[in-house]
XYZ file of C-alpha atoms in Angstrom:
556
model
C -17.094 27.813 -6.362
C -19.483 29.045 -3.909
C -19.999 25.696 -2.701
C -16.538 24.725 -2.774
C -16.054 28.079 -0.046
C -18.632 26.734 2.327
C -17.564 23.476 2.842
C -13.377 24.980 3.289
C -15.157 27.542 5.508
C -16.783 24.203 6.882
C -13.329 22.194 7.233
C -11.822 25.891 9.020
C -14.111 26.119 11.642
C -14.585 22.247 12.661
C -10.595 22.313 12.557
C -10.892 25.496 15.114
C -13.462 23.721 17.510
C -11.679 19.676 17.187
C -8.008 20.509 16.967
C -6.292 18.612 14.716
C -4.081 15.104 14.865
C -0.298 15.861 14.580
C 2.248 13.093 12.624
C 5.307 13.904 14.998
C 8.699 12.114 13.893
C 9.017 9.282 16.149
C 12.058 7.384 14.563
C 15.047 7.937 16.873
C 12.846 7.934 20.210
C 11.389 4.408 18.162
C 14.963 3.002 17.841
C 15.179 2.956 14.524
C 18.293 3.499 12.830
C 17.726 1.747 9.604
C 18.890 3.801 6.077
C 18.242 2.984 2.454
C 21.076 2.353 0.456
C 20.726 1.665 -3.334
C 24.029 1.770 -4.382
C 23.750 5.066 -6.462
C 27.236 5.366 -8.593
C 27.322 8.374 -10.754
C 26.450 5.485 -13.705
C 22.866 6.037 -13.473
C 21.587 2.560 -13.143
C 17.441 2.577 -13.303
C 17.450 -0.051 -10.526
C 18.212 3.100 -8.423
C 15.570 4.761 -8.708
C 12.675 2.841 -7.367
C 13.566 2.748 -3.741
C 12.497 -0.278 -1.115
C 9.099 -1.311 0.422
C 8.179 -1.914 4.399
C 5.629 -3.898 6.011
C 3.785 -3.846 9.435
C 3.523 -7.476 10.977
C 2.847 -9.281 13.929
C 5.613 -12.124 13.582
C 5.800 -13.309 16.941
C 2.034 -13.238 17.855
C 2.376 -10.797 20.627
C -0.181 -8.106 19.974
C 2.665 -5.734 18.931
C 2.969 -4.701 14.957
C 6.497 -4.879 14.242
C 8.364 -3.692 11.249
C 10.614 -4.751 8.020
C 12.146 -3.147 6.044
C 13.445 -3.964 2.514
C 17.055 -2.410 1.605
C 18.784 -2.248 -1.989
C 22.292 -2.493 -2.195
C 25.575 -1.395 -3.852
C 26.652 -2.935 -6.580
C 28.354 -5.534 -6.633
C 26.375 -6.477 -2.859
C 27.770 -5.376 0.390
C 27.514 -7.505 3.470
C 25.883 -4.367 5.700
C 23.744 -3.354 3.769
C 20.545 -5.632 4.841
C 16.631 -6.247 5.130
C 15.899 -5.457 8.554
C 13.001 -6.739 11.011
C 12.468 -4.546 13.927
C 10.743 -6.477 16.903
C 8.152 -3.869 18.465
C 8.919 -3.831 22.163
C 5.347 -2.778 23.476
C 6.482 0.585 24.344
C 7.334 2.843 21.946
C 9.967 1.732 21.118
C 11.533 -1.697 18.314
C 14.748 -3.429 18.605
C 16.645 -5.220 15.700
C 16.474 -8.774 15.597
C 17.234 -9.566 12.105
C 20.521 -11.688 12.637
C 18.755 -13.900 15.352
C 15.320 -14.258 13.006
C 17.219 -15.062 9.929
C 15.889 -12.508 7.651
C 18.875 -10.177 6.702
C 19.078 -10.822 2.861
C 21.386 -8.245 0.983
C 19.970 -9.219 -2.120
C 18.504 -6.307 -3.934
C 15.310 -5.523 -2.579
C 12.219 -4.244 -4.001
C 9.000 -4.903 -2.091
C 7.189 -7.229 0.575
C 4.663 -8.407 1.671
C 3.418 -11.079 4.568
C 0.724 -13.499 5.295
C 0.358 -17.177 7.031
C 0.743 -19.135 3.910
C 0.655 -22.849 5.703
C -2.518 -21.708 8.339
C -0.579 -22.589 11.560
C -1.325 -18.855 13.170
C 1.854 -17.453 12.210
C 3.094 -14.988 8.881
C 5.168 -16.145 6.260
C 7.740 -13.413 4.725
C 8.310 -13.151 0.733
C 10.714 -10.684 -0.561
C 11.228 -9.190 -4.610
C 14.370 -8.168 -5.692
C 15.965 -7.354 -8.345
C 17.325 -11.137 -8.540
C 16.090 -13.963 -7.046
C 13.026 -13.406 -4.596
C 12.817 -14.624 -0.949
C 10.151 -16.473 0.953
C 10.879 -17.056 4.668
C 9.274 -19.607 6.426
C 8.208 -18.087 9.899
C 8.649 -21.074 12.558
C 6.886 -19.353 15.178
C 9.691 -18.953 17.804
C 11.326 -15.745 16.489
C 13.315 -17.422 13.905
C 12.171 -17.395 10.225
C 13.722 -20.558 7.944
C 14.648 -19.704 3.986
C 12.286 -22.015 1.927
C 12.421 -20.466 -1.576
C 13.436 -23.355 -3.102
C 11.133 -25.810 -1.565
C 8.470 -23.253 -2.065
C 9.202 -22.815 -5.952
C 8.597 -18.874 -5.708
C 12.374 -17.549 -6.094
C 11.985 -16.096 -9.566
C 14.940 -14.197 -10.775
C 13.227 -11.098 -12.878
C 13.026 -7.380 -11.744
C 10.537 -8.221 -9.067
C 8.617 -5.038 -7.392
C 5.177 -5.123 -5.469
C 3.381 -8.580 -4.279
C 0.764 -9.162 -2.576
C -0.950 -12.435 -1.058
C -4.540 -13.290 -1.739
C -7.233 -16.429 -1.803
C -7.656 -15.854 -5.511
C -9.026 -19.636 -5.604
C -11.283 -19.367 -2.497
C -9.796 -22.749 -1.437
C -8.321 -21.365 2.237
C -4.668 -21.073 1.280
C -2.632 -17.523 0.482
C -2.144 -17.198 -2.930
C 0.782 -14.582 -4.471
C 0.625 -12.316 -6.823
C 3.981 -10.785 -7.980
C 4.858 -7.642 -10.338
C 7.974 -7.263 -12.452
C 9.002 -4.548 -14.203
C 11.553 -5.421 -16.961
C 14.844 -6.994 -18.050
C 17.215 -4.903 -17.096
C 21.247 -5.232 -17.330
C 24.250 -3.556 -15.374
C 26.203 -3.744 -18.289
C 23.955 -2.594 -20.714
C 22.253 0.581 -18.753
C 21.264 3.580 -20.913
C 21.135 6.767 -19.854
C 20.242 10.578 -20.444
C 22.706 13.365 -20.965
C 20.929 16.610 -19.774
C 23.279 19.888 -20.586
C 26.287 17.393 -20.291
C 25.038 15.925 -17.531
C 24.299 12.556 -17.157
C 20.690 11.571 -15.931
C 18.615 8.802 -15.185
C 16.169 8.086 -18.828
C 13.045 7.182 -18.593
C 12.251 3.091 -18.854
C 10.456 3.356 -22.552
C 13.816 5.225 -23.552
C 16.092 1.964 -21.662
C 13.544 -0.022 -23.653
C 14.396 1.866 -26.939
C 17.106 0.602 -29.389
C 17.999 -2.335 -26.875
C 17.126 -5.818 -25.570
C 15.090 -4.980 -22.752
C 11.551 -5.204 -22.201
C 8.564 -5.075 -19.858
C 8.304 -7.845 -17.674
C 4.583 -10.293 -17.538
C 3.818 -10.648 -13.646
C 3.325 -13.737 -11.902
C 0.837 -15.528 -10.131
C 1.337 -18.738 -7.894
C -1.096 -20.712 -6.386
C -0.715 -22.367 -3.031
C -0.582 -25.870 -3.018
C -1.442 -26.302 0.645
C 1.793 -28.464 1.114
C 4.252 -25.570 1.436
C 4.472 -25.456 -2.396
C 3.119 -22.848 -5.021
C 2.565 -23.537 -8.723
C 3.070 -20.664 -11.199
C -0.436 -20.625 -12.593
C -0.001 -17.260 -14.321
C -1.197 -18.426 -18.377
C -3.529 -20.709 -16.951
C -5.530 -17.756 -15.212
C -5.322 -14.981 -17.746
C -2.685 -13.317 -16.277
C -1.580 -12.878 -19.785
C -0.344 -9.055 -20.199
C 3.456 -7.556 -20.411
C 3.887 -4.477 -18.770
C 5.935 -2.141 -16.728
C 4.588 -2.931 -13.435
C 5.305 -1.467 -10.641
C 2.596 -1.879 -7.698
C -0.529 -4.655 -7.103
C -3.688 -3.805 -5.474
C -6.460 -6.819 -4.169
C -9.828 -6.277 -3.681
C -13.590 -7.211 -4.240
C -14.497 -3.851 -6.446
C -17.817 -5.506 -7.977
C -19.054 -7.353 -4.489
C -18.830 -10.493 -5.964
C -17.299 -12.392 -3.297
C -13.986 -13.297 -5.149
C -10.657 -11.051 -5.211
C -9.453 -8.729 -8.354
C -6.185 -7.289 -9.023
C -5.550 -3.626 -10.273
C -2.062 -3.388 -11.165
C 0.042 0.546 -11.504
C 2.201 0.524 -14.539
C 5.149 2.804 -15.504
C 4.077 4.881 -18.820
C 1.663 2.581 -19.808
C -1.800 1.702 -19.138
C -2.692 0.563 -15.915
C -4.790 -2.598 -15.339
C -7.580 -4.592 -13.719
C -7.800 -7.929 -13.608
C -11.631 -9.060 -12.434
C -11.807 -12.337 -10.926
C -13.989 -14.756 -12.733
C -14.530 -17.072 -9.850
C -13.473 -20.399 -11.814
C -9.375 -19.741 -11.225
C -9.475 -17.701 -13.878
C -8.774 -13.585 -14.447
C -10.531 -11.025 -17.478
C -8.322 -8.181 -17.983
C -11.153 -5.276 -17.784
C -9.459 -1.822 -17.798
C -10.437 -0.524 -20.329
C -14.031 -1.756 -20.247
C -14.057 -0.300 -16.500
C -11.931 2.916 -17.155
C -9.148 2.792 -14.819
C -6.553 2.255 -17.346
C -6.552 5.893 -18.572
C -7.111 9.154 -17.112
C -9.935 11.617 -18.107
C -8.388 12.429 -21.435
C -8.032 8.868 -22.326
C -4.042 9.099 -21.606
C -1.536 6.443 -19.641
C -0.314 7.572 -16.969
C 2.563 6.799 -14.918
C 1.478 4.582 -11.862
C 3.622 4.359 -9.156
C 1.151 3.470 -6.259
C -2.424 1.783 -5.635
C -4.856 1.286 -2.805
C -8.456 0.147 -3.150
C -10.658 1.607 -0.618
C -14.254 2.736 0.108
C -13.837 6.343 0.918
C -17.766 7.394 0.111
C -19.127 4.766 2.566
C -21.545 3.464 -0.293
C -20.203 -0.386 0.268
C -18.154 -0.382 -3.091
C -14.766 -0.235 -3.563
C -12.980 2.901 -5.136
C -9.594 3.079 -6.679
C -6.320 5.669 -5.864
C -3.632 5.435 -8.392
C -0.343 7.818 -7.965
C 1.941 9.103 -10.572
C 4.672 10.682 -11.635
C 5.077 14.682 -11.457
C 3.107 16.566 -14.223
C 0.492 14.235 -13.555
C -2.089 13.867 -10.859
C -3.013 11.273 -8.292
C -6.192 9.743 -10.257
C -9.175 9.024 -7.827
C -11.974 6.545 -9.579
C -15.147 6.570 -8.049
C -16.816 3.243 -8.343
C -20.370 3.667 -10.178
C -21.515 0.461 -9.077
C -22.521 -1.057 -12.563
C -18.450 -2.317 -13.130
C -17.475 0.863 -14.350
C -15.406 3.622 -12.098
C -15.257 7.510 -12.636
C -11.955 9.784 -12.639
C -12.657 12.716 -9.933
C -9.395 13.607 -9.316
C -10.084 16.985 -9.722
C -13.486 17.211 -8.149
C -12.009 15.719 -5.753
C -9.879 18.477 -4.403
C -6.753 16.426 -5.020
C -6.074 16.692 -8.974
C -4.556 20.003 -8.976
C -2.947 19.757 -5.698
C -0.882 16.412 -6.260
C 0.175 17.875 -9.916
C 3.603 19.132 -9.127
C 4.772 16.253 -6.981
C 6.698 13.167 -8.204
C 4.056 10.925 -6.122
C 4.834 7.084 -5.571
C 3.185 5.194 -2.050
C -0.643 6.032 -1.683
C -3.088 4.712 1.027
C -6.297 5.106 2.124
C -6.360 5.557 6.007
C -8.578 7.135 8.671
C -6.140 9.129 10.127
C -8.406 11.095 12.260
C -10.759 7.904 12.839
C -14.161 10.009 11.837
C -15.389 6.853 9.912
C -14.696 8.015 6.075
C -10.752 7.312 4.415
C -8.444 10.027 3.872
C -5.538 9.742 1.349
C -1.903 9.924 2.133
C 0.510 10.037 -0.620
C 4.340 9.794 -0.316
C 6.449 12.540 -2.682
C 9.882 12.483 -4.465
C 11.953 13.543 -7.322
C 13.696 10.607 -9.297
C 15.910 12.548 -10.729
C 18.561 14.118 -7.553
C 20.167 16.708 -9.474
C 16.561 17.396 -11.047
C 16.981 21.022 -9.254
C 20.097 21.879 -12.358
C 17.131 21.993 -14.725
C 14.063 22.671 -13.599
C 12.428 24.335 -10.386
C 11.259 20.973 -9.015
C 13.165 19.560 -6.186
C 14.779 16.198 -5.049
C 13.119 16.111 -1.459
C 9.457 16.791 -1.559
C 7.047 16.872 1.523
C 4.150 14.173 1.935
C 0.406 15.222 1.567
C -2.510 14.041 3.193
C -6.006 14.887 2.046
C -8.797 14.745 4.677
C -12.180 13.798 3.995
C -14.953 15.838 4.524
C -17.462 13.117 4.448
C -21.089 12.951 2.998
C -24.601 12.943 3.730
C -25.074 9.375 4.536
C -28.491 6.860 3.786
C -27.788 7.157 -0.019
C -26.867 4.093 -2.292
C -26.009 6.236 -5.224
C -24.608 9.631 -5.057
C -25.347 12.844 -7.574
C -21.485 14.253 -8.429
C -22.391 17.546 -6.092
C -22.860 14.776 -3.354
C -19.443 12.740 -3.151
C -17.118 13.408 -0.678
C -14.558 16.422 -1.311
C -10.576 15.977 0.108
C -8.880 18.746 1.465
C -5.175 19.638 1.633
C -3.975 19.600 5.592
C -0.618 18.276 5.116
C 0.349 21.687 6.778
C -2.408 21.445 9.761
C -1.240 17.743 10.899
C 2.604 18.753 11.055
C 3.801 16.921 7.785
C 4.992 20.462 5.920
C 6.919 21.098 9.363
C 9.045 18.069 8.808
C 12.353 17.928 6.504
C 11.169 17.278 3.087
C 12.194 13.729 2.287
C 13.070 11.305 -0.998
C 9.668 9.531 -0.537
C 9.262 6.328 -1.759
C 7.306 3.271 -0.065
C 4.883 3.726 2.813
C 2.840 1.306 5.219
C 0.236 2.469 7.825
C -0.651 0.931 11.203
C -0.665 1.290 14.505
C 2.500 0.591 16.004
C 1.770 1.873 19.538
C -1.915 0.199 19.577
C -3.537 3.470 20.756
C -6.166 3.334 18.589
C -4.941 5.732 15.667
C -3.423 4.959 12.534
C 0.546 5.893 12.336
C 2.867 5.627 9.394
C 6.112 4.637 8.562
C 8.350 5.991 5.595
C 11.385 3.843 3.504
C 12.845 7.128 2.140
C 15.101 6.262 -0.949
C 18.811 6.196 0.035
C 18.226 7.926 3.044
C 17.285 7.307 6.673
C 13.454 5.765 7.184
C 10.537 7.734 9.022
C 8.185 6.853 11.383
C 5.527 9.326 11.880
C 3.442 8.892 14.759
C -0.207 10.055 15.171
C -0.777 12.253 17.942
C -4.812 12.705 18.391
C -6.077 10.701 15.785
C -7.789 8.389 18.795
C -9.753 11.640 19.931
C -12.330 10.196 18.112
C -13.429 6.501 18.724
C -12.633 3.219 16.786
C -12.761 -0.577 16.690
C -9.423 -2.815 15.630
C -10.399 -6.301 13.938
C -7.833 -9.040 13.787
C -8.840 -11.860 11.973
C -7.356 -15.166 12.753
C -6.634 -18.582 10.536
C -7.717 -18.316 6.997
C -8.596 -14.641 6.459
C -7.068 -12.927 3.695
C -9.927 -11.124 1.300
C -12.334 -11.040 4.239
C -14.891 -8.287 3.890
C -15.749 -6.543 7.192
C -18.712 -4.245 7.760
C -19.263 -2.067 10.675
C -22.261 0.239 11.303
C -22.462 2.475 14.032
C -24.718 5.142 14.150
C -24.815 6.992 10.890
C -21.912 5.155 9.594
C -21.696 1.477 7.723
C -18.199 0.990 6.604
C -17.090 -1.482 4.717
C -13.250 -2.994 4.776
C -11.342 -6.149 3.635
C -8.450 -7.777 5.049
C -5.728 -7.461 2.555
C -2.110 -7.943 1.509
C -0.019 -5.475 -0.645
C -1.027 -2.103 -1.698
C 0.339 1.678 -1.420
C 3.955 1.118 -2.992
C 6.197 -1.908 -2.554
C 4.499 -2.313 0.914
C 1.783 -3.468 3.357
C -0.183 -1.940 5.958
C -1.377 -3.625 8.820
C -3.297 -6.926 8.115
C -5.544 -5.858 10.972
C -8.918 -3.777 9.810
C -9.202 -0.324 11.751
C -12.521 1.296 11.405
C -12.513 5.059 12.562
C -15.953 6.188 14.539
C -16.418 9.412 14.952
C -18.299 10.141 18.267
C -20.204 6.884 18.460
C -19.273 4.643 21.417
C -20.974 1.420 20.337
C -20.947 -0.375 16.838
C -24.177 -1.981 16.594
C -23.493 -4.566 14.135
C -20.272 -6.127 12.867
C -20.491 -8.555 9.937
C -17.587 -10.263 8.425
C -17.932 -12.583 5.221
C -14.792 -15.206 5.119
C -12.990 -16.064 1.926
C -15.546 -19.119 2.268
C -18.639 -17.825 2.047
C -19.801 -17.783 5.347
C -20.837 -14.855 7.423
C -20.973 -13.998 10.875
C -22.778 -11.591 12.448
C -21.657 -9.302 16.196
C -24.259 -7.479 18.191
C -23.365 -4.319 20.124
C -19.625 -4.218 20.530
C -17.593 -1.211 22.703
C -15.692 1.202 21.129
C -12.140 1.383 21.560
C -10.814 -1.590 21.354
C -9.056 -4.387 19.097
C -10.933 -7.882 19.044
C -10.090 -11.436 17.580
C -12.477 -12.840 14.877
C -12.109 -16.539 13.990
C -14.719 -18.347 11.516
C -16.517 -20.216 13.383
C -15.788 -18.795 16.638
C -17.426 -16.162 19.098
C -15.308 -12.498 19.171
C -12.519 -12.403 21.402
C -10.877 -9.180 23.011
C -7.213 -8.580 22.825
């Protein structure tokens, strides 16, 4: 306890002397207008309950990240209610250009993610739904062309969270893509709570019926515009109710794994072999239970390195009554739950908790967490005290003594609760669901955008996050799964280029490394999907460069 004091003492008085970054509510000065729909009926349909996924992107090349976002639909599908791809105007500010780009579908959506699938500079667009999937061909004048079929990737499941990778290490962007289960209209179960009819939980639609949990799929990229399902032939074997994807390199052996969030039932980790082939390793690596050696409920995921020790670690969300589970990554393939010691066990308890990132919001060089909240039940407040809307929560870092390779328990970094100090408590509580960070008005600090379930969408932009310094890395041509490391001063940081993540979504593709005070990184190393590695000597702060293999760094 009495250390616990000194470092919120700690947190009180640096907050007093470096005032904090504010998340201010951008979205009608932004120009966007955009609002979830799923269709809700009074009949209780699951499918309702999930919400949509966003992505930042760079479509047209220009520098600018612009922004789509997934919508669901009524039921049977109306015409309005569309995907929508905001073109970021350069100054605050997006307009819609979905009609002219070609990318309105009214299927209904799930999640999204993006990445240049055919290597000619510009990102490809693939879309889950519950239905038939989308993949849209970007033709890099502003228009995007429907190749699903060509493509062979418009599977017809419960689709939810993808994410592109290299799995293969052969220079072409693989996809990974999550289902959940079979699900029918006509065949819906449902709760009745004091006479009144509720959404049931997905075991219970399981229960007694013909549905089931859905196995995920993974295609491989042909290199001809074509993907092969080579899900059984890599060991992508298991049957669960997934709901979000997660790439990276957590044993630093140059070759991408997979942990995926599932709904009620254990979570897992599929560790890349490095011959095409995936070992399911959860429970060997214990991040498919808790603690207490129970399931949880994952609705998010995010890899991320938020001790600065050059291995991975592992934030999972769930459901309310349970916490947001932070594994610490030991190093030897095996990862720790600190959720509590953490600081954000006990905090994230009460909230029904679905998008979570790693981000340096404040750009001091060690990730924060930011985790979106809300009920799935909307009349949840007839039974209980919990409510529909719930605010957001970020938990700031408070960093660690650095030069260490392995770290005693009293040593790893502790998070602290300022969702109330950066503005987000201020801010109507929302029906959180999907969430994707980047920085939209290329400042230098890391803003976030919100696809609120059936409601109007958020973007929150960071006010003083840039007070501190930073470095932007855009990668160019066959990139996905590179591993970046920056050290500057005190600080080696370690990041990876990567698709998917949080909920249904994807952050920037571009790496953002928070500084602190330090004006100059003094090595930047990047290792490419292929092996090789290239090496930059004393590089300014403050500003976003262009790294292509075999090519010297470029400024924007």
């Amino acid at each position: 306890m009495k250390c616990i004091s000194h470092l919120l003492l700690s947190l009180t008085l640096s907050t007093l002397a470096h005032p904090q970054p504010q998340f201010v509510d951008a979205t009608a000065e932004a120009g966007i207008t955009f609002r979830h729909v799923d269709g809700r009926s009074g009949q209780k349909y699951l499918i309702e309950t999930l919400g949509s996924g966003a992505l930042f992107f760079d479509y047209d090349n220009d520098g600018n990240r612009d922004l789509y976002i997934v919508n669901a639909n009524t039921i049977p599908a109306a015409t309005e209610n569309r995907n929508t791809l905001y073109r970021n105007n350069g100054d605050g500010t997006f307009t819609d250009v979905t009609e002219t780009a070609g990318v309105g579908d009214i299927g209904y959506g799930v999640g999204c993610a993006a990445a240049d699938i055919d290597n000619d500079g510009y990102a490809e667009l693939y879309v889950t739904n519950f239905g038939a999937n989308r993949l849209y061909h970007n033709n890099g004048d502003r228009t995007f062309t429907d190749i699903t079929h060509k493509a062979g990737v418009g599977d017809e499941r419960w689709g939810t969270s993808c994410a592109f990778l290299d799995y293969d290490l052969d220079g072409d962007a693989d996809l990974y893509v999550v289902n959940y289960m079979k699900f029918s209209v006509a065949e819906n179960r449902w709760w009745e709570t004091r006479g009144i009819r509720t959404y049931c939980s997905p075991t219970d639609q399981i229960a007694g019926s013909h549905f089931v949990s859905e196995p995920d799929i993974l295609y491989r990229n042909n290199g001809d515009g074509t993907f092969t399902d080579v899900t059984a032939a890599s060991g992508i074997s298991h049957r669960a109710l997934g709901l979000a994807v997660a790439v990276g390199d957590y044993n630093n052996d140059g070759t991408p794994d997979l942990h995926i969030a599932n709904d009620m039932e254990a979570d897992l980790l599929y560790q890349n072999n490095g011959d095409g082939t995936f070992t399911e390793t959860a429970a060997l690596t214990g991040v498919g239970y808790d603690e207490n050696g129970m399931p949880g409920s994952g609705m998010g995921s995010a890899f991320g390195d938020y001790d600065n020790d050059g291995y991975l670690d592992l934030v999972v969300s769930n459901a309310s009554a349970l916490p947001v589970i932070l594994y610490h990554n030991e190093q030897s393939q095996f990862f720790s739950d600190v959720s509590y010691v953490s600081g954000i066990g006990a905090v994230t308890v009460p909230y029904f908790k679905w998008a979570v990132e790693f981000f340096d919001y404040n750009n001091d060089g060690y990730l924060d967490i930011f985790v979106a909240n809300g009920h799935l039940q909307e009349n949840i407040g007839l039974f209980s005290d919990a409510t529909y809307a719930q605010g957001d929560l970020l938990f700031q870092n408070n960093g660690i003594a650095t030069g260490r390779t392995r770290l005693a328990e009293e040593d790893r970094p502790r998070f602290t609760d300022v969702s109330s100090i950066v503005g987000l408590t201020q801010l109507p509580p929302k029906v959180g669901r999907a969430a994707a960070c980047g920085d939209y008005d290329n400042d230098g600090d890391i803003d976030i955008f919100l696809n609120n379930s059936n409601q109007p969408a958020t973007l929150l932009r960071n006010e003083g996050g840039n007070r501190n310094h930073w470095i932007i890395i855009q990668t160019l041509g066959t990139s996905i799964g590179a591993r970046i490391t920056v050290k500057a001063g005190d600080l080696s940081l370690v990041r990876e280029v990567r698709s998917g993540a949080s909920y249904l979504s994807q952050s920037d593709l571009r790496v953002h490394f928070g500084l602190g005070e330090h004006t100059n990184v003094e090595l930047l190393e990047i290792r490419w999907p292929s092996g090789h590695v290239a090496q930059f000597f004393n590089l300014k702060a403050d500003q976003v460069l262009r790294l292509e293999e075999g090519n010297a760094v470029m400024a924007r």
